[in-house]
Coordinates of C-alpha atoms and ligand atoms in Angstrom, one line a residue:
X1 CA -2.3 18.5 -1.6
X2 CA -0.5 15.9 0.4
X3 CA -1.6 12.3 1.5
X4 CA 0.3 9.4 2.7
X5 CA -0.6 7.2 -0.2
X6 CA -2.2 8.2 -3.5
X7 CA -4.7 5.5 -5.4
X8 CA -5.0 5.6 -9.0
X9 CA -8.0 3.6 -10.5
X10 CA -11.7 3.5 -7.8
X11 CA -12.7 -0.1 -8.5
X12 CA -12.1 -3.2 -6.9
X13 CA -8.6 -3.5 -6.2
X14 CA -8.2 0.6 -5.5
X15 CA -11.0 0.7 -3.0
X16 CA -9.8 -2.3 -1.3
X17 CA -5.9 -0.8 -0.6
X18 CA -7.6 2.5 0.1
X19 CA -9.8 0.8 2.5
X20 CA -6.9 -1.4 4.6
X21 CA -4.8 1.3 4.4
X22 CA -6.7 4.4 5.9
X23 CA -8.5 2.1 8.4
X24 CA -4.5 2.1 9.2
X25 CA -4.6 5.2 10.1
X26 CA -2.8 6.5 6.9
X27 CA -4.4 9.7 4.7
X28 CA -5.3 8.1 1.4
X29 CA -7.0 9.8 -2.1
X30 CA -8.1 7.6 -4.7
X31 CA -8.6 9.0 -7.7
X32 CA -11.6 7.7 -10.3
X33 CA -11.8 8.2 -14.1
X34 CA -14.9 6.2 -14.8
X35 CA -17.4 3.6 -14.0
X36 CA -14.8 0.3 -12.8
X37 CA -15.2 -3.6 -13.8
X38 CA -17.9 -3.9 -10.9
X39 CA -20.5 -2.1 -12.8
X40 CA -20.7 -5.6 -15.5
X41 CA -20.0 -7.9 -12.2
X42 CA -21.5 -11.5 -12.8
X43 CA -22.4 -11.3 -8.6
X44 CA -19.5 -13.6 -8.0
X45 CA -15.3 -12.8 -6.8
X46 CA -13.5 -15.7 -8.6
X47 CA -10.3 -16.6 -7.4
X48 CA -9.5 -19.2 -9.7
X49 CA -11.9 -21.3 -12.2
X50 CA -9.7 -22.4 -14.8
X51 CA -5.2 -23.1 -15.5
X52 CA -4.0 -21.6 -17.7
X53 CA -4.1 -25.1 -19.8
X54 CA -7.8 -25.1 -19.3
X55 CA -7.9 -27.8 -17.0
X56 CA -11.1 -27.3 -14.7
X57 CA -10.5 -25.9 -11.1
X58 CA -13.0 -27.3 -8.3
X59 CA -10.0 -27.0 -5.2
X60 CA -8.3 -23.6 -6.1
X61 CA -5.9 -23.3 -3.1
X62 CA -4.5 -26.5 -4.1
X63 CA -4.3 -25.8 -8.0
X64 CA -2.1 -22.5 -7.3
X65 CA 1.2 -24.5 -7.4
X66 CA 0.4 -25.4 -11.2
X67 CA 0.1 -21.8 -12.3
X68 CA 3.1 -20.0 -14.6
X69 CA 5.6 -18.4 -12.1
X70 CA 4.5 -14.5 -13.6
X71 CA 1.2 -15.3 -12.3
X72 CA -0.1 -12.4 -9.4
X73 CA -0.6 -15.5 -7.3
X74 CA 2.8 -17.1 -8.1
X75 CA 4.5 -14.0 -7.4
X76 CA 3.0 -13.3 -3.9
X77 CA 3.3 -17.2 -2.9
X78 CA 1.0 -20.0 -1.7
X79 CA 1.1 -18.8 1.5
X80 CA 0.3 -15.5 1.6
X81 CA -2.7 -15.6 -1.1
X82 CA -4.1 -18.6 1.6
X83 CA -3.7 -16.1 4.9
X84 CA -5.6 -13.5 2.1
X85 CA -8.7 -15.4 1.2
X86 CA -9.3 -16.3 4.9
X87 CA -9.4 -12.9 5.6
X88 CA -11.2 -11.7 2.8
X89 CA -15.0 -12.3 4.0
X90 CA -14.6 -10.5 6.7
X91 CA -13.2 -7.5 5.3
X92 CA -16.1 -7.5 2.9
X93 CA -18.8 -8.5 5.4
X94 CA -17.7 -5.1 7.0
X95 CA -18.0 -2.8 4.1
X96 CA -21.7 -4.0 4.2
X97 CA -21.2 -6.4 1.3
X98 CA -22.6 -10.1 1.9
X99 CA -20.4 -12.9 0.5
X100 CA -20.9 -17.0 1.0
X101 CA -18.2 -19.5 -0.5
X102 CA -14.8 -21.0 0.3
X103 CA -11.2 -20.7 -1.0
X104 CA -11.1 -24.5 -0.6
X105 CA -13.8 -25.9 -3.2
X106 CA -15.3 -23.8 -5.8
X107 CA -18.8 -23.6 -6.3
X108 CA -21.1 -22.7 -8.8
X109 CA -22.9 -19.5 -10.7
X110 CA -25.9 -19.2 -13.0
X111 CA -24.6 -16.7 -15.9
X112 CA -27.2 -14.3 -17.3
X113 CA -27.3 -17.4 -20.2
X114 CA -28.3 -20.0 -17.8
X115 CA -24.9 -21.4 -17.7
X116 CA -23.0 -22.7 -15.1
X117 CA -19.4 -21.2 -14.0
X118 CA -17.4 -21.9 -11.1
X119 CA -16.9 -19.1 -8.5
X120 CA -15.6 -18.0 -5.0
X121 CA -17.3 -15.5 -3.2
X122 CA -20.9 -15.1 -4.2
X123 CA -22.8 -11.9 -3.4
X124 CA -25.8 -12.1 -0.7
X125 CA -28.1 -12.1 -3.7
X126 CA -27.2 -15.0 -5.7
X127 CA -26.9 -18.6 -5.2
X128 CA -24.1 -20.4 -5.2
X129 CA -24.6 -24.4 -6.6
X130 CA -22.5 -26.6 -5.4
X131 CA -22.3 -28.5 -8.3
X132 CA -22.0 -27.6 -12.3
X133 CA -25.3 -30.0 -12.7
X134 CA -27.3 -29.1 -9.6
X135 CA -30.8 -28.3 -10.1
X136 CA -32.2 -25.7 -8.8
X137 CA -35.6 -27.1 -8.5
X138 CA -38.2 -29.1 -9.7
X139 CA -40.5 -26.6 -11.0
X140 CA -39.4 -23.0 -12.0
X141 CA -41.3 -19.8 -12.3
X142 CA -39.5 -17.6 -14.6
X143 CA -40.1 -14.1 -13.8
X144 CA -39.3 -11.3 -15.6
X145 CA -40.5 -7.7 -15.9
X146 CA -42.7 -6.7 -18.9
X147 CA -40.3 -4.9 -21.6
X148 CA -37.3 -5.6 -20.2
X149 CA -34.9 -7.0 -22.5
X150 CA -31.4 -7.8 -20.9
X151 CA -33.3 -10.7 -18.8
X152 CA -32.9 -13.7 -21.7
X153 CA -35.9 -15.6 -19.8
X154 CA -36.0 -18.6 -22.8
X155 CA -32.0 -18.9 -22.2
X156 CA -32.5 -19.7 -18.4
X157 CA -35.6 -22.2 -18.9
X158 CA -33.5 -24.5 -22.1
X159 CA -30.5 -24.3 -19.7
X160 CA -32.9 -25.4 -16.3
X161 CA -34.6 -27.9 -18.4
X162 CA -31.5 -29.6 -19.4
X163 CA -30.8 -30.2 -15.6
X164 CA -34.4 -31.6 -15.4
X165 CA -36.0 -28.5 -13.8
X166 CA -39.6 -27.9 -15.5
X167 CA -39.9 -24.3 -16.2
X168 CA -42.8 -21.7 -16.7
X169 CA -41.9 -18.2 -18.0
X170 CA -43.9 -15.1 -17.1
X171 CA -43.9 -11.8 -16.6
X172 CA -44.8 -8.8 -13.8
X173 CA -46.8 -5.5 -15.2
X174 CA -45.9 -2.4 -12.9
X175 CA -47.8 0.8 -13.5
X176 CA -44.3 2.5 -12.1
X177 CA -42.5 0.9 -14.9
X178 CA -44.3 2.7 -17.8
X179 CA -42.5 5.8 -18.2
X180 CA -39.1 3.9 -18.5
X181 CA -41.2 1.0 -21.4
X182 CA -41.8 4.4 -23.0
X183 CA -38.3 4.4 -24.3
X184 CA -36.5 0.7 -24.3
X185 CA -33.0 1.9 -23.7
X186 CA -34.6 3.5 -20.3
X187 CA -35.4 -0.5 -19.5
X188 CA -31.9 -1.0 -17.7
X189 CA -31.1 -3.3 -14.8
X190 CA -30.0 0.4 -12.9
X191 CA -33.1 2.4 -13.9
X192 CA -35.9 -0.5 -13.0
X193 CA -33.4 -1.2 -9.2
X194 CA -34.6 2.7 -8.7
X195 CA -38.0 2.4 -9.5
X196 CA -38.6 -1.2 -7.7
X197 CA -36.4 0.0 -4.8
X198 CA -39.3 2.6 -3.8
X199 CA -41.4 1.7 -0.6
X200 CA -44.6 0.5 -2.7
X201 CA -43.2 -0.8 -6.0
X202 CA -42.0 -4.1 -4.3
X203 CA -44.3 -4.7 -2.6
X204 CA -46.4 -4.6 -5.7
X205 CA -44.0 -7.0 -8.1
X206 CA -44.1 -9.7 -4.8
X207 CA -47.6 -9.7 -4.6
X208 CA -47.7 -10.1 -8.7
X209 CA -45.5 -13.1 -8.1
X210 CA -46.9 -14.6 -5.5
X211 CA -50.1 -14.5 -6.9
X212 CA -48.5 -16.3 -10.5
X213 CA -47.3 -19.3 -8.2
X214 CA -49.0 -22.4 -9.2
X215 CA -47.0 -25.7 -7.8
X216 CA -43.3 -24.2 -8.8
X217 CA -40.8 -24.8 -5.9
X218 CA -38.6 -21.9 -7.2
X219 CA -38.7 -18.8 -8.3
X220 CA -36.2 -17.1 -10.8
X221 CA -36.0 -13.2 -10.9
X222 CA -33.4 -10.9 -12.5
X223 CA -31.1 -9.3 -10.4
X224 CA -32.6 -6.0 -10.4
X225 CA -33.5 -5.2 -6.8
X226 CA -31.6 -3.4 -3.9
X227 CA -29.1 -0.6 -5.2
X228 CA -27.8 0.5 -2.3
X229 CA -28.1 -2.2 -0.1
X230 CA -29.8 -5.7 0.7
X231 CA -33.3 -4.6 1.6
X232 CA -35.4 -4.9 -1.1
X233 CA -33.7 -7.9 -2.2
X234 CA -34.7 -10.1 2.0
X235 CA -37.8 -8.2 1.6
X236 CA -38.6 -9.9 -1.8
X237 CA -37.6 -13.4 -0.6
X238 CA -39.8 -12.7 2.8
X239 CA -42.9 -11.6 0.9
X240 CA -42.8 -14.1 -2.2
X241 CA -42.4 -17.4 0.3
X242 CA -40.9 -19.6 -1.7
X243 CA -38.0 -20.6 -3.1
X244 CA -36.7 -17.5 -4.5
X245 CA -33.1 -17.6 -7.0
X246 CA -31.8 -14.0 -8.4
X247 CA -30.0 -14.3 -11.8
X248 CA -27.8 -11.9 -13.1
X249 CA -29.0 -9.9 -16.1
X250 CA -26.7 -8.6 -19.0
X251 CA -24.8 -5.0 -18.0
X252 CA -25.4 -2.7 -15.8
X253 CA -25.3 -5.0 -12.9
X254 CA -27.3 -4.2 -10.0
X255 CA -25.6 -6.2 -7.2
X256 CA -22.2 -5.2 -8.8
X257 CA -23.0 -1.3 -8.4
X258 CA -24.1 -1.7 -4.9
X259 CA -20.7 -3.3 -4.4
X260 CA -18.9 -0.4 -5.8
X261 CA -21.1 1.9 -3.9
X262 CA -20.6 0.1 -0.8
X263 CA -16.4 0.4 -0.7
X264 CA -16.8 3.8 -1.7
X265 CA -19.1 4.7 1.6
X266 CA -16.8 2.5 3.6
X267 CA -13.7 4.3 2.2
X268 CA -15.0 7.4 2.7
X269 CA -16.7 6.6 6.3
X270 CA -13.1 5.9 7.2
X271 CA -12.0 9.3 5.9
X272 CA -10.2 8.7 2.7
X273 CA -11.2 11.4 -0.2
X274 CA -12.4 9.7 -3.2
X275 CA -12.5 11.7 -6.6
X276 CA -14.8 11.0 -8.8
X277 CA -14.6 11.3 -12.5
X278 CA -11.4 12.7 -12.1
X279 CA -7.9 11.1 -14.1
X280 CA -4.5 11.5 -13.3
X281 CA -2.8 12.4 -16.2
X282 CA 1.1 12.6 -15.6
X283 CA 3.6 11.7 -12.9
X284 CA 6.8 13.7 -11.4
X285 CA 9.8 11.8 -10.4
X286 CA 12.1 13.1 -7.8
X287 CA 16.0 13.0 -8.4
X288 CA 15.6 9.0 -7.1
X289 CA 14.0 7.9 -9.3
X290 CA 10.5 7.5 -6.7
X291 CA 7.3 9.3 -7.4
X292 CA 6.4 12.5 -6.2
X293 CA 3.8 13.8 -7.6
X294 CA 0.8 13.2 -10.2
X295 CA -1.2 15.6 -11.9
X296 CA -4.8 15.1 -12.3
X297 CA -7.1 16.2 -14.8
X298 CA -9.5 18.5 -13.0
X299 CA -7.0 19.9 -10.3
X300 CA -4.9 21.2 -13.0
X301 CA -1.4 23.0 -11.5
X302 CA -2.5 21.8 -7.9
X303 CA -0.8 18.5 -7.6
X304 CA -1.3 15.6 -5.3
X305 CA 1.9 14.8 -3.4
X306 CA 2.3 11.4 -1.5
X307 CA 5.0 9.0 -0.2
X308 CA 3.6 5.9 -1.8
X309 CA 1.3 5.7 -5.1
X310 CA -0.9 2.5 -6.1
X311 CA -1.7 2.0 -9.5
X312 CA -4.9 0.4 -9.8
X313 CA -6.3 1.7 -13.1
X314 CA -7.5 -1.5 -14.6
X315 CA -6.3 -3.1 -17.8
X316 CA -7.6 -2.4 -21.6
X317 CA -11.2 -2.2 -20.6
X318 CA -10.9 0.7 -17.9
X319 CA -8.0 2.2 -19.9
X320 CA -5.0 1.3 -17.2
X321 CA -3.7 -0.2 -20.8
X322 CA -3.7 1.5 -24.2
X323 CA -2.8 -0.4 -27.6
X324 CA -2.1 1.0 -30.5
X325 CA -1.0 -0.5 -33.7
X326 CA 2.4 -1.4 -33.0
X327 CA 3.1 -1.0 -28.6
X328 CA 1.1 -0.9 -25.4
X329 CA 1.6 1.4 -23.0
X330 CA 0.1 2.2 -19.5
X331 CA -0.4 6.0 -20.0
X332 CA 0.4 7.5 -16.3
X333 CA 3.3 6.5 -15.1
X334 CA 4.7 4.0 -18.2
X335 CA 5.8 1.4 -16.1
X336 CA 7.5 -1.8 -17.4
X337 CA 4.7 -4.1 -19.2
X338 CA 5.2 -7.7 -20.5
X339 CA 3.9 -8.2 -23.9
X340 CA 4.7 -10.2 -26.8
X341 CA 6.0 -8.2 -30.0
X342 CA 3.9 -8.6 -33.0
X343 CA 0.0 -7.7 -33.0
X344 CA -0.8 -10.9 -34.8
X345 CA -0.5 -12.8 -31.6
X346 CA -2.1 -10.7 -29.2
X347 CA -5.9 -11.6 -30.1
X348 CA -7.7 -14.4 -31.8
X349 CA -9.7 -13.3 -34.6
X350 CA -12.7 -15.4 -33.1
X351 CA -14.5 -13.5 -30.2
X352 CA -15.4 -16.5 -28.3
X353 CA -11.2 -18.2 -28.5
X354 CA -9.3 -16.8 -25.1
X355 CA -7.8 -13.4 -26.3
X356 CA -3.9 -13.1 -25.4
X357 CA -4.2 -9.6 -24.4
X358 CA -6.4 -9.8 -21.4
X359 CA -3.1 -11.5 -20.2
X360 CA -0.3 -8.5 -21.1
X361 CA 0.1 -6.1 -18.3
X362 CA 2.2 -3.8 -16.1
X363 CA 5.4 -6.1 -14.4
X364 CA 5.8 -6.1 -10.9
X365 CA 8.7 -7.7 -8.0
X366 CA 7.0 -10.3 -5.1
X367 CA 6.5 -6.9 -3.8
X368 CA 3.9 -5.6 -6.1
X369 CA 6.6 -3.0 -6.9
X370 CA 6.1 -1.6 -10.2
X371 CA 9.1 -0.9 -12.0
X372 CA 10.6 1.8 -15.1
X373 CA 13.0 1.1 -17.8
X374 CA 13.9 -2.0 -15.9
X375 CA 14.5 0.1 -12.7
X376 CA 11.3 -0.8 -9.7
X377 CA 10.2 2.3 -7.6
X378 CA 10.5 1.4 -4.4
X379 CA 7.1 3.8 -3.5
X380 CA 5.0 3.1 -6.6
X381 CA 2.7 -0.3 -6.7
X382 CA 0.6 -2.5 -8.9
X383 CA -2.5 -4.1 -8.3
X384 CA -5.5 -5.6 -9.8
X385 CA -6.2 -6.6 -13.0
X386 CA -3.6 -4.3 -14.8
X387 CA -1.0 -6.9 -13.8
X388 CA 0.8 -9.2 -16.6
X389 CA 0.8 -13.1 -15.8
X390 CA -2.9 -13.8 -16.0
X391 CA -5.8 -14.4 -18.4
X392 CA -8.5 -13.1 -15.6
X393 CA -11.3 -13.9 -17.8
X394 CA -10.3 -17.4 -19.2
X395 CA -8.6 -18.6 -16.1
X396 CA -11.7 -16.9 -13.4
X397 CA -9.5 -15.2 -11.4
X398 CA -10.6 -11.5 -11.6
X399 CA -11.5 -10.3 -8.3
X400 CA -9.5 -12.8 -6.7
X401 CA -6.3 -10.9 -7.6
X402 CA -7.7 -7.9 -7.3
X403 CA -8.1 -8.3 -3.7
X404 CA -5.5 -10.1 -2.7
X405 CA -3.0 -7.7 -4.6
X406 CA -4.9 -5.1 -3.4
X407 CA -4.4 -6.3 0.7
X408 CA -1.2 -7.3 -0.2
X409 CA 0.1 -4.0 -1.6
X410 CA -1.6 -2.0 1.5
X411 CA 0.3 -4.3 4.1
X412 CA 3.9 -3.6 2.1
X413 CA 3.6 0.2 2.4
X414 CA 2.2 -0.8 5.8
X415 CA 4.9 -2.4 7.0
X416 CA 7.4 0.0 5.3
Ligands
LIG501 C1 -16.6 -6.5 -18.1 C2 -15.9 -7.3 -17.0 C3 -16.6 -8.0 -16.1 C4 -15.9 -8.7 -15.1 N1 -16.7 -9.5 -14.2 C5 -16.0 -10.1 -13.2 C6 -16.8 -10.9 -12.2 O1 -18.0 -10.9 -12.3 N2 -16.1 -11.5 -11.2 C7 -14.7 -11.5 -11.2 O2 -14.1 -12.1 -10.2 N3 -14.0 -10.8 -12.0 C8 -14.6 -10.1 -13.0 N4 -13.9 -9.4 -13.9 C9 -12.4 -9.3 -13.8 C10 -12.1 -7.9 -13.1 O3 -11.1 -7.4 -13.9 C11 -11.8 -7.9 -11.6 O4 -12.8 -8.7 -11.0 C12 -11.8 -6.6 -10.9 O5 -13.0 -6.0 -10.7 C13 -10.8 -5.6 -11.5 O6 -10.7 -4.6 -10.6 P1 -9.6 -3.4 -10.8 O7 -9.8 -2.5 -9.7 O8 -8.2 -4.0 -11.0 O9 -9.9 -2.7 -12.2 P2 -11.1 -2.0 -12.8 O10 -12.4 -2.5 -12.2 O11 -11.0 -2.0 -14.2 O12 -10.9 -0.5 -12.2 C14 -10.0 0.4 -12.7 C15 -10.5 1.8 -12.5 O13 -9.4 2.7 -12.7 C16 -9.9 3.8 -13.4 N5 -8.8 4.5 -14.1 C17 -8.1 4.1 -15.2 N6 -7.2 5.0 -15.5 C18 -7.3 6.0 -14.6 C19 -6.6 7.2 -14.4 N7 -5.6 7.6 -15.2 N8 -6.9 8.0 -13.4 C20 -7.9 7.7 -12.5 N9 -8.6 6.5 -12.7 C21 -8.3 5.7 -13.7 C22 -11.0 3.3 -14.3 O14 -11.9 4.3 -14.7 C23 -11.6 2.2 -13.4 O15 -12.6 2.8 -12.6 C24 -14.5 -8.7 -15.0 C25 -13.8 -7.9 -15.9 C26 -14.5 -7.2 -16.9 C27 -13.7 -6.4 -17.9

């Protein structure tokens, strides 16, 4: 099979190339192993929370020239990762996802904890604070669904109360919901979306919250409405009249799944062919040194030929990285990584301390080329969060270079 560009890795950053790059007119495949980083997604892109120093981030345009020169950012410049979150919005808004928020001046998320932690985009759902100490109200009804366990109501109301926002914690009983109490590992964000998503069993949870409204100004619901799209989410905030603030819950997340699901439509609306649960396995060089091939899992001898490849396979989590004992490797392709040796200073043995790791990764040029033995392929790319430089999870800058690396890498083999 032959396509101008093959995608390896369907989450954030692949879909987004894929996306650019056949609304270009080019013939893309991306190929999918597994469920992608959106599927645990807080509701919010972050494009940078935190230096690498841990000095707090409110203005992250303006922090970029402090980061390390091997940062994704760094390597693409000030300017072009500007020009990219101005256009970023937009390109969501039309895959059908809703975003708010500025590259300017970050604002704020409530964590599934009750927390607060700074953000970029924020998905239609969610509300974005505009301060760390905001309140969110005066009085809050806490609603949660009866059984369900990865909605830590108590969490929210000590972390509300602390910003002086008197809280009242109940919960909705849904005849629909029964079958999935029956068995408690059935109670997950995804399953109770499908139930509450049916014409019917809304309506009924409003109704059941409307009525538990005494004098609160605000209510507080898991994020657990609207799978596929926004419906049932405006439909909620229409029927319950008030004030009405969506929290993230623990994994699956709901609004992160649409997300995924909604750059997979849009991919494939555009005519790319996305294959799912499907992992390319090995690559074939030709006598250049470029790519010219990769062999896939389920298509066996039948390999998928293309002039440019984008490796967007994640890092450790989604298995674009592999560590063993002593090395670690990115299994396709082996391109160059940057990683200290010696395991003992790759992770702290405290959970909670930043881990080193989430910061090793493939190295690429300014290009996003990826490179070999030292040598780059001029036709095979990096993106996302499998890049070196960056501590995505300490430093809140995730999705941000995932879709800026992932535009970025499109327009290069665009321009090519
Ligand atoms: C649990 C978690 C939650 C996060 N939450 C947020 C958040 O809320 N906000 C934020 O800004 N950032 C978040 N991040 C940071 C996140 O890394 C980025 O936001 C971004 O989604 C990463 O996208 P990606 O496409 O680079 O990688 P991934 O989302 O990891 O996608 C890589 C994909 O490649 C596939 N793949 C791997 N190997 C192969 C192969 N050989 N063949 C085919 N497919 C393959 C994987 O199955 C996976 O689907 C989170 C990270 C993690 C780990």
């Amino acid at each position: 099979m032959k396509f101008d560009t093959v995608i390896i890795g369907g989450g954030l950053a692949g879909l987004v190339c894929g996306i650019r790059l056949q609304k270009a007119g080019k013939k893309c495949a991306i190929v999918s192993a597994g469920q992608s980083a959106m599927h645990f997604s807080s509701g919010t892109f972050d494009l940078l929370g935190r230096l690498p120093d841990g000095t707090g981030v409110n203005a992250p345009l303006e922090a970029l020239k402090n980061l390390p020169e091997n940062h994704p950012y760094s390597l693409l410049g000030e300017d072009t990762v500007r020009k990219y979150t101005e256009e970023i919005p937009a390109f969501l808004e039309e895959c059908g996802i809703r975003v708010s928020g500025d590259a300017s001046a970050n604002t704020w998320r409530i964590t599934p904890t009750g927390e607060r932690k700074s953000s970029w985009l924020t998905l239609g759902d969610f509300t974005a604070l505009k301060s760390k100490d905001e309140k969110i109200g005066s009085k809050a009804l806490i609603v949660n669904i009866l059984g369900y366990l990865d909605f830590n109501t108590k969490f929210l109301a000590d972390s509300f109360e602390k910003q002086g926002t008197e809280c009242r914690i109940v919960a909705i009983k849904l005849d629909e919901m029964e079958r999935l109490r029956k068995n408690p590992s059935e109670m997950r964000a995804t399953n109770i979306a499908r139930v509450m998503d049916r014409d019917g069993v809304w309506e009924k949870a409003a109704e059941q919250v409307k009525s538990m409204i005494k004098d609160e100004d605000v209510v507080v619901l898991p994020a657990v409405f609207g799978l596929k799209d926004y419906t049932v989410v405006d439909r909620m905030r229409e029927a319950i009249g008030i004030r009405t603030v969506f929290v993230a819950t623990m994994p699956p997340s709901v609004p992160g799944i649409r997300s995924q699901m909604s750059l997979t439509a849009e991919f494939e609306r555009a005519g790319g062919r996305f294959l799912k649960g499907d992992a390319v396995v090995d690559a074939e060089f030709d006598e250049n040194g470029h790519v010219k091939s990769v062999g896939t899992q389920n298509f066996g001898n039948i390999r998928l030929y293309a002039d440019n490849f984008v490796l967007a396979s994640g890092s450790f989590f989604s298995k674009g990285l592999i560590a063993t004992p002593d090395k670690i490797f990115e299994p396709v392709f082996g391109v160059d990584l940057s990683y200290p040796e010696g395991r003992d200073q790759w992770f702290d043995r405290n959970f909670w301390n930043r881990q080193n790791y989430i910061s090793y990764g493939a190295k690429v040029s300014k290009f996003l080329h990826a490179s070999i033995e030292g040598k780059p392929i001029a036709n095979l790319y990096a993106i996302g969060s499998l890049l070196a430089g960056s501590n995505t999870l300490y430093e809140g800058c995730g999705g941000g270079i995932a879709l800026i690396t992932a535009l970025a890498a499109a327009d290069s083999i665009l321009e090519k």
